[in-house]
Coordinates of C-alpha atoms (C1' of nucleotides) and ligand atoms in Angstrom, one line a residue:
Chain A
M26 CA 0.0 0.0 0.0
E27 CA 1.3 3.4 -0.9
K28 CA 1.8 6.0 1.7
Q29 CA -0.5 8.9 1.2
H30 CA 1.4 12.2 1.0
N31 CA -0.5 15.3 1.7
L32 CA 1.1 17.9 -0.5
S33 CA 1.9 21.3 1.1
K34 CA 0.7 24.5 -0.5
N35 CA 3.7 25.1 -2.7
Q36 CA 4.0 21.4 -3.6
K37 CA 0.4 21.3 -4.7
I38 CA 0.6 24.5 -6.8
I39 CA 3.6 23.2 -8.6
F40 CA 2.4 19.6 -9.0
D41 CA -0.9 20.8 -10.5
L42 CA 1.0 22.9 -13.0
I43 CA 3.2 20.0 -14.1
D44 CA 0.3 17.6 -14.1
K45 CA -1.7 19.7 -16.4
S46 CA 1.1 20.4 -18.8
P47 CA 1.2 18.4 -22.0
E48 CA 5.0 18.7 -22.0
P49 CA 7.8 18.5 -19.5
L50 CA 8.3 21.8 -17.7
K51 CA 11.6 23.4 -16.7
A52 CA 12.2 24.9 -13.3
Y53 CA 12.3 28.5 -14.3
S54 CA 9.3 28.2 -16.6
I55 CA 7.5 26.8 -13.6
L56 CA 8.7 29.7 -11.5
F57 CA 7.4 32.2 -14.1
N58 CA 4.1 30.5 -14.1
V59 CA 3.5 30.4 -10.4
Q60 CA 4.6 33.9 -9.5
K61 CA 1.0 35.1 -9.6
K62 CA 0.4 32.5 -6.8
G63 CA 3.0 34.0 -4.6
I64 CA 6.0 31.8 -5.3
N65 CA 8.8 34.2 -6.0
A66 CA 12.1 32.5 -5.7
P67 CA 13.9 29.6 -7.5
L68 CA 14.5 27.8 -4.3
Q69 CA 10.8 27.6 -3.5
V70 CA 10.4 25.8 -6.8
Y71 CA 13.4 23.5 -6.5
R72 CA 12.4 22.5 -3.0
A73 CA 8.9 21.5 -4.1
L74 CA 10.4 19.7 -7.1
D75 CA 12.8 17.8 -4.9
K76 CA 10.0 16.6 -2.7
L77 CA 7.7 15.7 -5.5
V78 CA 10.5 13.7 -7.2
E79 CA 11.3 12.0 -3.8
I80 CA 7.7 10.8 -3.3
G81 CA 7.3 9.8 -7.0
K82 CA 4.7 12.3 -8.1
I83 CA 6.9 13.7 -10.8
H84 CA 10.1 12.6 -12.6
K85 CA 13.0 14.6 -13.9
I86 CA 13.9 14.1 -17.5
E87 CA 17.6 14.2 -17.0
S88 CA 18.6 14.9 -20.6
R89 CA 16.3 17.9 -20.7
N90 CA 16.4 19.2 -17.2
A91 CA 12.7 19.2 -17.1
F92 CA 9.9 17.6 -15.0
I93 CA 6.9 15.5 -15.9
A94 CA 4.1 14.1 -13.8
C95 CA 4.2 10.4 -13.2
Q96 CA 1.9 8.7 -15.6
N97 CA 2.3 5.3 -14.1
S98 CA 0.5 4.6 -10.8
S99 CA 2.6 1.5 -10.2
C100 CA 5.8 3.4 -10.5
Q101 CA 7.1 2.9 -7.0
I102 CA 8.8 6.1 -5.8
S103 CA 10.7 6.8 -9.0
K104 CA 13.0 3.8 -8.6
A105 CA 12.4 2.4 -12.1
T106 CA 11.7 5.0 -14.8
A107 CA 11.7 4.9 -18.5
F108 CA 10.8 7.5 -21.0
S109 CA 10.5 8.0 -24.8
I110 CA 11.7 11.3 -26.1
C111 CA 11.1 12.6 -29.6
E112 CA 14.2 14.4 -30.9
S113 CA 12.2 16.4 -33.3
C114 CA 9.1 17.7 -31.4
E115 CA 10.5 17.0 -27.9
K116 CA 7.3 15.0 -26.9
V117 CA 8.1 12.9 -23.9
S118 CA 6.1 10.0 -22.6
E119 CA 6.6 7.7 -19.7
I120 CA 6.9 4.1 -20.8
N121 CA 4.9 1.6 -18.8
N122 CA 6.0 -1.8 -19.9
L123 CA 6.0 -4.6 -17.3
K124 CA 8.5 -6.8 -19.2
L125 CA 10.9 -3.9 -19.6
S126 CA 10.7 -2.9 -15.9
K127 CA 11.1 -6.5 -14.8
Y128 CA 14.0 -7.0 -17.0
L129 CA 15.8 -3.9 -15.8
S130 CA 14.9 -4.3 -12.1
N131 CA 16.3 -7.8 -12.1
F132 CA 19.4 -6.9 -14.2
E133 CA 22.6 -8.0 -12.7
D134 CA 26.1 -8.1 -14.0
D135 CA 29.5 -9.2 -12.7
S136 CA 30.4 -5.9 -11.2
G137 CA 29.2 -6.9 -7.8
M138 CA 26.9 -3.8 -7.7
R139 CA 23.4 -4.0 -6.3
Y140 CA 21.2 -1.8 -8.3
N141 CA 18.2 -0.4 -6.6
K142 CA 17.2 2.2 -9.1
Y143 CA 17.4 3.0 -12.8
N144 CA 16.5 5.6 -15.3
L145 CA 16.2 5.0 -19.0
E146 CA 15.7 7.4 -21.8
F147 CA 14.9 6.3 -25.3
F148 CA 15.3 8.8 -28.2
G149 CA 13.8 8.7 -31.6
L150 CA 11.0 10.1 -33.8
C151 CA 7.5 10.0 -32.6
K152 CA 4.7 8.7 -35.0
K153 CA 3.8 12.3 -36.1
C154 CA 7.4 13.4 -36.8
K155 CA 8.3 10.1 -38.5
S156 CA 5.6 10.7 -41.2
K157 CA 6.8 14.2 -42.0
Chain B
M15 CA 34.6 -0.2 -39.9
E16 CA 34.7 2.9 -37.8
K17 CA 35.6 6.2 -39.3
Q18 CA 38.8 7.5 -37.9
H19 CA 38.5 10.9 -36.4
N20 CA 41.6 13.0 -36.1
L21 CA 41.1 15.0 -33.0
S22 CA 41.9 18.7 -33.2
K23 CA 44.2 20.3 -30.7
N24 CA 41.6 21.2 -28.1
Q25 CA 39.7 18.0 -28.6
K26 CA 42.9 16.0 -28.0
I27 CA 43.8 17.9 -24.8
I28 CA 40.4 17.5 -23.4
F29 CA 39.9 13.9 -24.4
D30 CA 43.3 13.0 -22.9
L31 CA 42.3 14.6 -19.6
I32 CA 39.0 12.7 -19.5
D33 CA 40.5 9.5 -20.6
K34 CA 43.1 9.6 -17.8
S35 CA 40.6 10.5 -15.1
P36 CA 39.4 7.7 -12.8
E37 CA 36.1 9.5 -12.4
P38 CA 33.7 11.5 -14.6
L39 CA 34.8 15.1 -15.1
K40 CA 32.6 18.2 -15.1
A41 CA 33.0 20.9 -17.7
Y42 CA 34.3 23.6 -15.4
S43 CA 36.7 21.2 -13.7
I44 CA 38.0 20.4 -17.1
L45 CA 38.3 24.1 -17.9
F46 CA 40.3 24.7 -14.7
N47 CA 42.6 21.8 -15.6
V48 CA 43.4 22.9 -19.1
Q49 CA 44.0 26.5 -18.6
K50 CA 47.7 26.0 -18.5
K51 CA 47.4 24.5 -22.0
G52 CA 45.8 27.7 -23.3
I53 CA 42.2 26.9 -23.2
N54 CA 40.6 29.8 -21.4
A55 CA 36.9 29.9 -22.1
P56 CA 33.9 27.6 -21.2
L57 CA 32.9 27.6 -24.8
Q58 CA 36.1 26.0 -25.9
V59 CA 35.5 23.2 -23.5
Y60 CA 31.9 22.7 -24.4
R61 CA 32.7 22.7 -28.1
A62 CA 35.3 20.0 -27.7
L63 CA 32.9 18.0 -25.4
D64 CA 30.1 18.2 -28.0
K65 CA 32.3 16.9 -30.7
L66 CA 33.8 14.1 -28.6
V67 CA 30.3 13.0 -27.6
E68 CA 29.2 13.2 -31.2
I69 CA 31.9 10.9 -32.4
G70 CA 31.5 8.5 -29.4
K71 CA 34.8 9.1 -27.7
I72 CA 33.2 10.2 -24.5
H73 CA 29.7 10.0 -22.9
K74 CA 27.8 12.5 -20.8
I75 CA 26.5 11.1 -17.5
E76 CA 23.2 13.0 -17.6
S77 CA 22.3 12.7 -13.9
R78 CA 25.7 14.1 -13.0
N79 CA 26.5 16.6 -15.7
A80 CA 29.8 15.0 -16.1
F81 CA 31.8 13.3 -18.9
I82 CA 33.5 9.9 -19.1
A83 CA 35.7 8.3 -21.8
C84 CA 34.0 5.5 -23.7
Q85 CA 35.2 2.2 -22.2
N86 CA 33.5 0.1 -24.8
S87 CA 35.1 0.0 -28.3
S88 CA 31.9 -1.5 -29.7
C89 CA 29.8 1.4 -28.5
Q90 CA 28.7 2.7 -31.9
I91 CA 28.7 6.5 -31.7
S92 CA 27.0 6.8 -28.4
K93 CA 23.7 5.4 -29.6
A94 CA 23.4 2.8 -26.9
T95 CA 24.8 3.6 -23.5
A96 CA 24.4 2.2 -20.0
F97 CA 26.2 3.1 -16.8
S98 CA 26.3 2.1 -13.2
I99 CA 26.6 4.8 -10.7
C100 CA 27.4 4.3 -7.0
E101 CA 25.2 6.7 -5.0
S102 CA 27.7 6.7 -2.1
C103 CA 31.2 7.2 -3.7
E104 CA 30.0 8.3 -7.1
K105 CA 32.0 5.8 -9.0
V106 CA 30.7 5.4 -12.5
S107 CA 31.3 2.6 -14.9
E108 CA 30.1 1.9 -18.4
I109 CA 28.2 -1.3 -18.7
N110 CA 29.2 -3.5 -21.5
N111 CA 26.6 -6.2 -21.7
L112 CA 25.6 -7.6 -25.0
K113 CA 22.4 -9.1 -23.9
L114 CA 21.3 -5.8 -22.3
S115 CA 22.2 -3.7 -25.4
K116 CA 20.5 -6.2 -27.7
Y117 CA 17.4 -6.1 -25.5
L118 CA 17.2 -2.4 -25.4
S119 CA 18.3 -1.8 -29.0
N120 CA 15.4 -4.0 -30.1
F121 CA 12.9 -2.7 -27.7
E122 CA 9.6 -1.7 -29.2
D123 CA 6.3 -0.7 -27.7
D124 CA 2.9 0.2 -29.0
S125 CA 3.7 3.9 -29.2
G126 CA 4.6 3.8 -32.8
M127 CA 8.0 5.4 -32.0
R128 CA 11.1 4.2 -33.7
Y129 CA 13.9 4.4 -31.1
N130 CA 17.4 4.9 -32.5
K131 CA 19.2 5.7 -29.3
Y132 CA 19.0 5.2 -25.6
N133 CA 20.8 6.0 -22.4
L134 CA 20.4 4.0 -19.2
E135 CA 21.7 4.8 -15.8
F136 CA 21.6 2.3 -12.9
F137 CA 22.1 3.5 -9.4
G138 CA 23.1 1.6 -6.3
L139 CA 26.0 0.8 -4.1
C140 CA 29.3 -0.5 -5.4
K141 CA 31.0 -3.5 -4.0
K142 CA 33.2 -1.4 -1.7
C143 CA 30.5 0.8 -0.4
K144 CA 28.1 -2.1 0.1
S145 CA 30.5 -3.7 2.6
K146 CA 30.9 -0.6 4.7
Chain C
dC266 C1' 49.2 27.2 -55.9
dT267 C1' 44.9 29.3 -55.1
dT268 C1' 40.3 29.2 -54.5
dA269 C1' 36.6 27.6 -51.9
dC270 C1' 34.4 25.3 -48.2
dA271 C1' 34.1 23.1 -43.8
dA272 C1' 35.7 22.7 -39.3
dA273 C1' 37.8 24.6 -35.4
dT274 C1' 39.4 28.4 -32.5
dG275 C1' 39.4 32.8 -29.8
dT276 C1' 36.9 36.1 -27.1
dT277 C1' 33.2 38.6 -24.8
dA278 C1' 29.0 38.6 -23.0
dT279 C1' 25.0 36.5 -21.3
dA280 C1' 21.5 32.9 -20.4
dT281 C1' 20.0 29.0 -17.8
dT282 C1' 20.1 25.8 -14.0
dA283 C1' 20.8 25.0 -9.2
dT284 C1' 22.5 25.6 -4.3
dT285 C1' 24.1 28.0 0.2
dA286 C1' 23.0 30.4 4.2
dC287 C1' 20.0 32.1 7.5
dA288 C1' 15.6 33.4 9.5
dT289 C1' 10.8 32.2 10.3
dA290 C1' 6.4 29.6 10.3
dA291 C1' 3.5 25.6 10.1
dT292 C1' 2.6 20.8 11.2
dG293 C1' 2.7 16.5 13.6
dT294 C1' 3.9 13.8 18.0
dT295 C1' 4.4 12.9 22.8
Chain D
dA57 C1' 3.2 22.6 26.3
dA58 C1' 7.4 20.9 24.5
dC59 C1' 9.7 19.1 21.0
dA60 C1' 11.0 17.5 16.5
dT61 C1' 10.1 17.7 11.6
dT62 C1' 8.8 19.7 7.6
dA63 C1' 7.9 23.6 4.9
dT64 C1' 8.4 28.6 3.8
dG65 C1' 10.5 33.3 2.7
dT66 C1' 14.4 35.9 1.1
dA67 C1' 18.9 37.3 -0.6
dA68 C1' 22.9 36.2 -2.6
dT69 C1' 25.7 33.3 -5.3
dA70 C1' 27.5 29.1 -7.6
dA71 C1' 27.5 26.0 -11.4
dT72 C1' 26.2 24.8 -16.0
dA73 C1' 25.6 26.1 -20.8
dT74 C1' 24.8 29.0 -25.0
dA75 C1' 24.7 33.2 -28.3
dA76 C1' 27.1 36.2 -31.4
dC77 C1' 30.8 37.5 -34.0
dA78 C1' 35.6 37.6 -35.8
dT79 C1' 39.4 34.8 -37.2
dT80 C1' 42.2 30.8 -38.3
dT81 C1' 43.2 26.2 -39.8
dG82 C1' 42.5 22.0 -42.4
dT83 C1' 41.1 19.8 -46.7
dA84 C1' 39.9 19.0 -51.4
dA85 C1' 39.2 20.6 -56.1
dG86 C1' 40.5 23.0 -60.0
Ligands
ZN555 ZN1 6.3 7.2 -13.0
ZN556 ZN1 7.8 14.2 -32.6
ZN557 ZN1 30.8 3.8 -24.8
ZN558 ZN1 30.8 3.2 -4.0

DNA sequence: CTTACAAATGTTATATTATTACATAATGTT
DNA sequence: AACATTATGTAATAATATAACATTTGTAAG
């Protein structure tokens, strides 16, 4: 059972913005958009983002320095994330593929490392951009 | 057959530095280290880094904003990269696992996207840090 | 050799992303 | 109430990355 996190005021404002957005949002674009709600400083945004990432409500797209709402209810606390990124239109989607996540969560090699988390980003052309 | 790239002066200086380093290097740490060789500006570093990434001699560790020399001669032009990252000591290694790369290179889902590139980062504790 | 083109360099300024430090307030627990 | 934990507010600054423009070097054709 997932622990229920009650978002604080700033966390809720920022999560709602990201959740409604059709595309990943960057921190300073978020800042600009929430200034009318009384969030004035970068740090207020980054603190909320950190917390939201920590509890798995959003993910950071590392190659883009941008944030997207989790679209995968079974994504346990951001420990196993995979995304598809269109290099033409920059559309990003979270991949929800049980076989893939099982394969990667169980991945082991001879390095002696225990992996407890991964992040995977696929790049290519989305359906739309392919047909142009 | 791989195309042979003759590195330019700056590219060579910066590649040699990264190649000798036991850990991923950040752009401004590189800049600091090559100033005695006449490279004075961030842009000179970033341009060399961009080129080295493009031709597959180095990779960017996205979650760390740092660069590491390719340790995998069969890594075709940075189109299929996987790394292990220790969250304690920050040791980073390139994973060279044929099964993994085949699995990911052939990955398809129902999104209609054609993937031509991926980057995977595993996180955990390395052997050393596990036993502490 | 010289013309032409592509790639790389040098330099200055600036944009973008993220954190440190410190003070205060709200929330949850005993 | 007392205490700990989490969140907020604010200012300053650090770290990462790119834009714009002028110049030079490398390469290949004619
Ligand atoms: Zn998710
Ligand atoms: Zn697209
Ligand atoms: Zn490689
Ligand atoms: Zn370690």
